[in-house]
XYZ file of C-alpha atoms in Angstrom:
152
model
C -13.616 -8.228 24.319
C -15.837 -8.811 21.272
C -15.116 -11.377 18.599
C -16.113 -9.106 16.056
C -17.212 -5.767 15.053
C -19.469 -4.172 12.358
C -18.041 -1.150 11.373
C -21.015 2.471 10.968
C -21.063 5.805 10.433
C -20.487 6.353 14.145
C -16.917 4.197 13.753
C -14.022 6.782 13.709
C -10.945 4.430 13.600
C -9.712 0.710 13.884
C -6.363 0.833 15.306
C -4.683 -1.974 15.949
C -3.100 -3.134 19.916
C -1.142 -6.139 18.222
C -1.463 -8.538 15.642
C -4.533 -10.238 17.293
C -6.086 -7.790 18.779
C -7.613 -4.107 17.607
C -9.088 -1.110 19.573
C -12.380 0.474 17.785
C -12.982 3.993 18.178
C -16.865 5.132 17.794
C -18.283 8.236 18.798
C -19.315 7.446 22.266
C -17.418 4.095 23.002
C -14.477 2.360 21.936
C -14.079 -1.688 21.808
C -11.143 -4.160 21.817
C -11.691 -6.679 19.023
C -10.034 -9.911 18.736
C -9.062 -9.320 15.343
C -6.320 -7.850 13.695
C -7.165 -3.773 11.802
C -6.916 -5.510 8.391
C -9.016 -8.873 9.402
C -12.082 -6.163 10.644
C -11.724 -4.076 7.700
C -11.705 -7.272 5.241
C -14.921 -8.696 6.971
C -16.589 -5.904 6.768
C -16.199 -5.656 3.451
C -17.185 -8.874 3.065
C -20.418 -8.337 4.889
C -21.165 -5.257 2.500
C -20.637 -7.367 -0.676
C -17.476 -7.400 -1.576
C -13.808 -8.195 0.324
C -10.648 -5.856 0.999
C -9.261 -7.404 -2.297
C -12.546 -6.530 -4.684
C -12.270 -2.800 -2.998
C -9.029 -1.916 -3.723
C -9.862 -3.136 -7.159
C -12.586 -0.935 -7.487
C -9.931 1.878 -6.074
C -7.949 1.170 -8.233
C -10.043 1.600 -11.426
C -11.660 4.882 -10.010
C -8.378 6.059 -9.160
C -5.201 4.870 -10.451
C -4.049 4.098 -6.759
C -2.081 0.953 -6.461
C -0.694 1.133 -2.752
C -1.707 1.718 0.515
C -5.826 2.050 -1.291
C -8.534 3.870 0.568
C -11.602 1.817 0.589
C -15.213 2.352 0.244
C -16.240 -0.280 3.102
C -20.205 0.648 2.134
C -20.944 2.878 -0.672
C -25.140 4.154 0.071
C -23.625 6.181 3.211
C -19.760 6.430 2.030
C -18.388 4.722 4.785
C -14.928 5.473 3.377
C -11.436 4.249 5.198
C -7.911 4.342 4.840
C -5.034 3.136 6.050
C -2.188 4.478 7.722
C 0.505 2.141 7.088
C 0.793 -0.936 4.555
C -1.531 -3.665 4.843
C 0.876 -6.334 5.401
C 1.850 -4.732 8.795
C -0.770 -5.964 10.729
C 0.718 -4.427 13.509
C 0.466 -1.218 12.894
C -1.721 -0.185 10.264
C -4.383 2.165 11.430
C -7.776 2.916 9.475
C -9.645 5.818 9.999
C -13.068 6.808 8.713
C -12.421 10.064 6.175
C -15.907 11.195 6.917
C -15.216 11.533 10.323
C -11.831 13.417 10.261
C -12.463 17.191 11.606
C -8.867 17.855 11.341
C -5.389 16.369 11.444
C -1.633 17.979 12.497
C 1.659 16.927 12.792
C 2.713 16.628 16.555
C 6.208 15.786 18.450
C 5.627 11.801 17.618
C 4.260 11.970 13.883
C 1.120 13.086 13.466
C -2.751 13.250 15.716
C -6.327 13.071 14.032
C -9.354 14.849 15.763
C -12.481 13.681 14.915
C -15.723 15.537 14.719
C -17.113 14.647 18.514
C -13.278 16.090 19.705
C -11.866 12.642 20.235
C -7.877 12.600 19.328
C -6.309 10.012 18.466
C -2.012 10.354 18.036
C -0.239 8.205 14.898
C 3.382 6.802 14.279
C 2.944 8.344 10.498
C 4.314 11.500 9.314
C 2.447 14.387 9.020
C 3.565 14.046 5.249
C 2.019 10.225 4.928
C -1.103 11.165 6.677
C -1.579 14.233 4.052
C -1.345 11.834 1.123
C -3.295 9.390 2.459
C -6.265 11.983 3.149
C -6.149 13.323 0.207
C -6.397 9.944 -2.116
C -9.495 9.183 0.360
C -10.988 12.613 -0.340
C -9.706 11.843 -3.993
C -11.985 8.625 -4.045
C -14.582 10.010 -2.414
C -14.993 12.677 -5.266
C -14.661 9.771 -7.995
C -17.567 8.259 -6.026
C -19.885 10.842 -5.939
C -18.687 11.949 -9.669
C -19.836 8.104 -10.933
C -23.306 8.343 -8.660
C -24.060 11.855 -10.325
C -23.761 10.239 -13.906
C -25.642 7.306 -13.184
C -28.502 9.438 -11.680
């Protein structure tokens, strides 16, 4: 079990086991991290420069969204998450990389994610939930790419 995890374009999804611990799904492996989803998602974006805080700020002003943010976790490749749940359910909020999402369906339990290299992964979110969510990633995503175009 690692003690922490640095999260890369090949990282599909931090989903969490319990409060303590988190399984990391990359394109060829998968880890168990002794970390909660939100405690690897906030370091990371401390070790990019900012913290989980500073990027839903910057979500916010891009944006508008308040709630449940997407996040860029590191903007020169738009390594862009978000989560399935609230934040303050450590338990079981999921974050998945956007970039890495080939497609996503409802299914008999809520809803399943395939990613790119064919790994699925099922959710306890509604089909409905998991819609929104992807689209105020995409939504951010576009912002992004809008504010890099002007400042080119």
């Amino acid at each position: 079990m690692l003690e922490d995890y640095e999260i890369n374009i090949d990282t599909l999804a931090v989903v969490p086991i319990n409060s303590e611990v988190s399984k990391v799904y990359e394109n060829e492996v998968e880890y168990y991290v002794k970390k909660s989803s939100n405690k690897i998602i906030d370091n990371n974006c401390k070790y990019y420069g900012s913290s989980y805080r500073g990027r839903c700020e910057g979500t916010k002003f891009l944006t508008g969204i308040k709630s449940k943010c997407p996040i860029i976790i590191e903007d020169s490749r738009d390594i862009i998450f978000f989560p399935t749940g609230s934040v303050r359910n450590n338990d079981n909020n999921c974050w998945i990389a956007l970039n890495n999402i080939k497609q996503y369906k409802k299914s008999d339990k809520g809803s399943s994610i395939t990613f790119k290299n064919n790994i699925n992964i099922p959710l306890d979110i509604s089909f409905y939930s998991l819609d929104n969510q992807y689209y105020r990633a995409t939504m951010l995503k576009s912002k992004i790419n809008d504010y890099k175009s002007i400042k080119n």
